[in-house]
Each structure stands twice: as structure tokens, then as C-alpha cells.
CSV table of C-alpha atoms in Angstrom, one decimal:
chain,number,residue,atom,x,y,z
A,29,MET,CA,-0.1,0.1,-0.1
A,30,PRO,CA,1.3,3.4,-0.9
A,31,THR,CA,3.2,5.6,1.8
A,32,LEU,CA,3.2,9.5,1.9
A,33,ASN,CA,6.9,9.0,0.4
A,34,ASP,CA,5.7,6.8,-2.5
A,35,LEU,CA,2.8,9.2,-3.4
A,36,ALA,CA,4.5,12.4,-3.0
A,37,ARG,CA,7.8,11.4,-4.9
A,38,SER,CA,6.0,9.5,-7.7
A,39,HIS,CA,3.0,11.9,-8.4
A,40,THR,CA,3.7,15.3,-7.2
A,41,SER,CA,6.5,17.9,-7.6
A,42,LEU,CA,7.3,18.4,-3.7
A,43,GLY,CA,11.0,18.6,-3.0
A,44,ASP,CA,12.7,16.7,-0.1
A,45,ALA,CA,12.2,19.7,2.2
A,46,ASP,CA,8.7,19.9,1.4
A,47,ILE,CA,8.2,16.1,2.1
A,48,GLU,CA,10.0,16.5,5.3
A,49,TRP,CA,7.6,19.3,6.3
A,50,LEU,CA,4.7,17.2,5.5
A,51,HIS,CA,6.1,14.3,7.5
A,52,SER,CA,6.6,16.5,10.5
A,53,LEU,CA,3.1,17.8,10.1
A,54,VAL,CA,1.3,14.3,9.9
A,55,SER,CA,3.4,13.2,12.8
A,56,ASP,CA,1.8,16.0,15.1
A,57,TRP,CA,-1.6,16.3,13.4
A,58,GLN,CA,-3.7,14.1,15.6
A,59,LEU,CA,-3.9,17.0,18.1
A,60,LEU,CA,-5.5,19.1,15.3
A,61,ALA,CA,-8.0,16.3,14.5
A,62,ASP,CA,-9.0,15.6,18.2
A,63,LEU,CA,-9.5,19.3,19.1
A,64,SER,CA,-11.5,19.7,15.8
A,65,PHE,CA,-13.6,16.6,16.2
A,66,ALA,CA,-13.1,16.1,12.5
A,67,ASP,CA,-11.3,14.0,9.9
A,68,LEU,CA,-8.2,15.2,8.2
A,69,ILE,CA,-7.1,14.5,4.7
A,70,LEU,CA,-3.8,15.8,3.2
A,71,TRP,CA,-4.0,16.7,-0.5
A,72,ALA,CA,-1.0,17.4,-2.5
A,73,PRO,CA,-1.2,18.9,-6.3
A,74,ALA,CA,-0.5,16.2,-8.9
A,75,SER,CA,2.7,17.0,-10.8
A,76,ASP,CA,0.9,16.3,-14.2
A,77,GLY,CA,-1.7,18.8,-13.5
A,78,THR,CA,-4.6,16.4,-13.0
A,79,GLY,CA,-5.7,17.6,-10.0
A,80,TRP,CA,-5.3,16.9,-6.0
A,81,LEU,CA,-4.0,13.7,-4.7
A,82,ALA,CA,-4.8,12.4,-1.3
A,83,ILE,CA,-1.4,11.4,0.4
A,84,ALA,CA,-2.5,11.1,4.0
A,85,GLN,CA,-5.6,10.7,6.3
A,86,LEU,CA,-6.5,10.7,9.8
A,87,ARG,CA,-9.6,10.1,11.8
A,88,PRO,CA,-10.5,11.9,15.2
A,89,THR,CA,-10.4,9.9,18.5
A,90,THR,CA,-12.8,12.4,19.8
A,91,GLY,CA,-15.9,12.0,17.6
A,92,PRO,CA,-17.5,10.2,14.8
A,93,THR,CA,-15.8,10.0,11.6
A,94,SER,CA,-17.2,11.6,8.5
A,95,LEU,CA,-15.5,9.2,6.0
A,96,GLN,CA,-16.3,5.7,5.9
A,97,ASP,CA,-13.5,4.8,3.4
A,98,ASP,CA,-9.9,5.7,3.1
A,99,VAL,CA,-9.0,7.9,0.5
A,100,VAL,CA,-5.2,7.7,0.3
A,101,GLY,CA,-4.3,7.4,-3.2
A,102,THR,CA,-7.3,8.9,-4.9
A,103,PHE,CA,-7.9,12.2,-6.6
A,104,ALA,CA,-10.1,14.7,-5.5
A,105,GLY,CA,-13.6,15.2,-7.3
A,106,PRO,CA,-14.9,18.6,-8.7
A,107,GLU,CA,-16.3,19.7,-5.2
A,108,ASP,CA,-13.4,18.9,-3.4
A,109,GLN,CA,-10.9,20.3,-6.1
A,110,ARG,CA,-12.9,23.7,-5.8
A,111,LEU,CA,-12.2,23.9,-1.9
A,112,LEU,CA,-8.7,22.9,-2.4
A,113,ASP,CA,-8.0,25.6,-5.2
A,114,VAL,CA,-9.6,28.3,-3.2
A,115,ALA,CA,-7.6,27.4,-0.1
A,116,ARG,CA,-4.5,27.3,-2.1
A,117,ASP,CA,-4.9,30.3,-4.4
A,118,GLU,CA,-6.2,32.7,-1.5
A,119,ARG,CA,-3.7,31.2,1.0
A,120,ARG,CA,-6.5,31.1,3.6
A,121,ILE,CA,-8.7,28.6,5.6
A,122,TRP,CA,-11.9,28.4,3.4
A,123,ARG,CA,-15.1,26.7,4.4
A,124,GLU,CA,-17.9,25.2,2.2
A,125,SER,CA,-21.1,27.4,2.6
A,126,ASP,CA,-23.3,24.3,3.1
A,127,PRO,CA,-22.7,20.9,4.3
A,128,ASP,CA,-22.3,17.9,2.1
A,129,TRP,CA,-25.3,15.5,2.5
A,130,THR,CA,-24.1,12.9,-0.2
A,131,ASN,CA,-24.3,10.1,2.1
A,132,GLY,CA,-27.3,11.1,4.1
A,133,VAL,CA,-24.9,12.6,6.7
A,134,PRO,CA,-24.2,16.4,6.9
A,135,VAL,CA,-20.4,17.1,6.5
A,136,ARG,CA,-18.8,20.2,6.6
A,137,ALA,CA,-15.8,20.7,4.9
A,138,GLU,CA,-12.9,23.2,5.2
A,139,GLY,CA,-9.6,23.7,3.4
A,140,ILE,CA,-6.4,24.6,5.2
A,141,PRO,CA,-3.4,25.6,3.2
A,142,VAL,CA,-0.2,24.0,4.4
A,143,THR,CA,2.4,26.8,4.0
A,144,ARG,CA,6.2,26.3,4.1
A,145,ALA,CA,8.7,28.9,3.1
A,146,GLY,CA,6.2,31.4,2.1
A,147,ARG,CA,4.5,28.7,-0.5
A,148,VAL,CA,1.4,26.4,-0.3
A,149,ILE,CA,2.7,23.0,-0.7
A,150,ALA,CA,-0.4,21.2,0.1
A,151,VAL,CA,-3.9,21.4,1.5
A,152,ILE,CA,-5.6,19.9,4.5
A,153,GLU,CA,-9.2,19.1,4.2
A,154,ARG,CA,-10.8,19.1,7.5
A,155,CYS,CA,-14.2,17.1,7.4
A,156,THR,CA,-16.6,17.4,10.2
A,157,ASN,CA,-19.5,15.1,11.0
A,158,LEU,CA,-22.6,17.4,12.0
A,159,ASN,CA,-24.9,14.5,12.5
A,160,SER,CA,-24.0,14.4,16.3
A,161,ALA,CA,-24.4,18.4,16.5
A,162,ARG,CA,-25.7,19.6,19.6
A,163,THR,CA,-25.0,22.6,22.1
A,164,PRO,CA,-21.2,22.3,22.8
A,165,SER,CA,-19.8,22.4,26.3
A,166,ARG,CA,-17.5,25.1,27.3
A,167,LEU,CA,-14.6,22.5,27.4
A,168,GLU,CA,-15.5,21.6,23.8
A,169,LEU,CA,-15.7,25.3,22.7
A,170,THR,CA,-12.2,25.7,24.1
A,171,TYR,CA,-11.0,22.7,22.0
A,172,VAL,CA,-12.5,23.9,18.9
A,173,GLN,CA,-10.9,27.2,19.4
A,174,GLY,CA,-7.7,25.7,20.0
A,175,ALA,CA,-8.1,23.7,16.7
A,176,ASP,CA,-8.7,26.8,14.9
A,177,ASP,CA,-5.6,28.6,16.3
A,178,LEU,CA,-3.5,25.5,15.4
A,179,ALA,CA,-5.1,25.5,11.7
A,180,ARG,CA,-4.0,29.1,11.5
A,181,MET,CA,-0.6,28.4,12.3
A,182,VAL,CA,-0.6,25.7,9.7
A,183,ALA,CA,-1.6,28.2,7.1
A,184,GLU,CA,0.8,30.9,8.3
A,185,GLY,CA,3.7,28.5,8.0
A,186,LYS,CA,4.3,28.4,11.8
A,187,PHE,CA,3.4,24.6,12.4
A,188,PRO,CA,5.0,22.3,12.3
A,189,PHE,CA,7.8,24.7,14.0
A,190,PRO,CA,10.2,25.9,11.4
A,191,GLY,CA,14.0,24.8,12.2
A,192,VAL,CA,12.9,22.5,15.0
A,193,GLY,CA,13.2,18.9,15.1
A,194,THR,CA,10.0,17.0,15.9
A,195,CYS,CA,9.9,15.9,19.5
A,196,TYR,CA,9.2,12.4,19.0
A,197,LEU,CA,10.9,9.1,17.8
A,198,ARG,CA,9.4,8.5,14.4
A,199,GLU,CA,8.4,4.9,14.1
A,200,PRO,CA,9.1,3.0,10.8
A,201,GLU,CA,6.8,4.3,8.2
A,202,ARG,CA,3.6,2.5,7.7
A,203,PRO,CA,1.2,2.9,4.9
A,204,VAL,CA,-0.3,6.4,5.5
A,205,GLY,CA,-4.0,5.0,4.8
A,206,VAL,CA,-3.5,2.6,7.7
A,207,PRO,CA,-3.7,4.5,11.0
A,208,PRO,CA,-2.8,2.3,14.0
A,209,ALA,CA,-5.8,1.2,15.9
A,210,GLY,CA,-6.8,2.9,19.2
A,211,PRO,CA,-9.7,4.5,21.0
A,212,GLY,CA,-12.4,5.7,18.7
A,213,ARG,CA,-10.2,4.3,15.8
A,214,ARG,CA,-10.5,1.6,13.4
A,215,PRO,CA,-7.8,0.2,11.1
A,216,GLY,CA,-8.1,1.7,7.6
A,217,ARG,CA,-8.1,0.3,4.1
A,218,VAL,CA,-6.7,2.2,1.2
A,219,GLY,CA,-9.4,2.4,-1.3
A,220,THR,CA,-11.8,4.7,-3.4
A,221,ARG,CA,-13.3,7.6,-1.8
A,222,ARG,CA,-16.8,6.9,-1.5
A,223,GLY,CA,-17.7,9.3,1.3
A,224,HIS,CA,-18.5,11.9,-1.3
A,225,GLY,CA,-18.8,9.7,-4.5
A,226,ARG,CA,-16.6,12.0,-6.4
A,227,ALA,CA,-13.1,10.7,-6.4
A,228,VAL,CA,-11.2,8.8,-9.0
A,229,ARG,CA,-9.0,5.8,-8.0
A,230,LEU,CA,-5.3,6.1,-8.6
A,231,ARG,CA,-4.1,3.4,-11.1
């Protein structure tokens, strides 16, 4: 199954420093997913101009997933591509105005540009399942505010921290579409993106 390295080197124009930046990002982005109560997908522009390719994905441990299938190794469909294009071109966090009800579950999508050295090298799609929406507690509001602050740091190129090594021991690289099992998580499978019914399987 493809890893972030495999996909980035084979299908994007990202350089070594860009790929290392993305490795640092995905090593620490569980915090963003959990504070956001949302799934995260990391998209990178394909080198042949065919669109955006999913190179990593993460589910939250704090809430329900909005994506039943794994999307790593698939291209974004038209709706997702518009979101990703706007986040990249305008270099700002951009949210779809209306939830997506494709699978009968309302999903709010946001695009978070990943900035390094003044360039947007990728975009995180943050997908929130609104099916369990209720009046949030004060603690939950604090979590969401912290997530928004962290997302802004990613968009401004301030996270992961420039010039500072990651504060963890990196495990041997595993397929990015298969997160380790844990509380609130299930092992993933690399496959087509059925969640929105708009992706094209990478061949």
C-alpha cells in the first residue's frame, strides 16, 4: 500500500524539504483532528496537472468519522477540488458554505493551506460530521478554539515549528492509509473515496 513518500515522490513535484515538512505535520496532526472533532485529509497537487491527490488521512479519536472509506491514493472530485483550489490560491482557510449531504450525513468541509517558506505546498481538508451536533460544552468550545488557532498556524507556516526537529521518535513508516488502531479508531483500508462519491481511483 502506498506511503506518503511513495505518493509524494511519484505523483507530485514536492521537493525533499517539502516532504519532510509534511512528515513533521502528519506526525503531530492527531492533535488538530482531536481538537476539531474532525477527519483530516492531506492533499497535494499532482505534478501532471490532473488535480489533487490524497497522500495522508487521519480520523479523530474524539468524535464520529465523516469518512467511512479511506481516500489515500485517490484524486479529489470536482467539489473537493474547488475547495482545495480556493484555499491554495487565496492562501487562507476556506469553508464550504453548505454541508455535504451526499451520504445522508451532513459533513462540513474546510480547506487549510499548508504553508512552508512562503509557499502553499499542500492543503488539509478538515471534514466534520455534523450528525451529532448539539450545544457544545465550554470545554468543547475551548477545544475547537484551540483547533482553529492550530489551523491558522499551519496556514501561516508556523506549524510544524520551523527549524525545530520533531519531539518524538519516528516509527518505521507505515502505509498512511492505515492508522494504528486505538480508542475511537478502526484500522483503515486504502480505497476509493466513497464518502463523497466524487473521487477517481489512482491507477
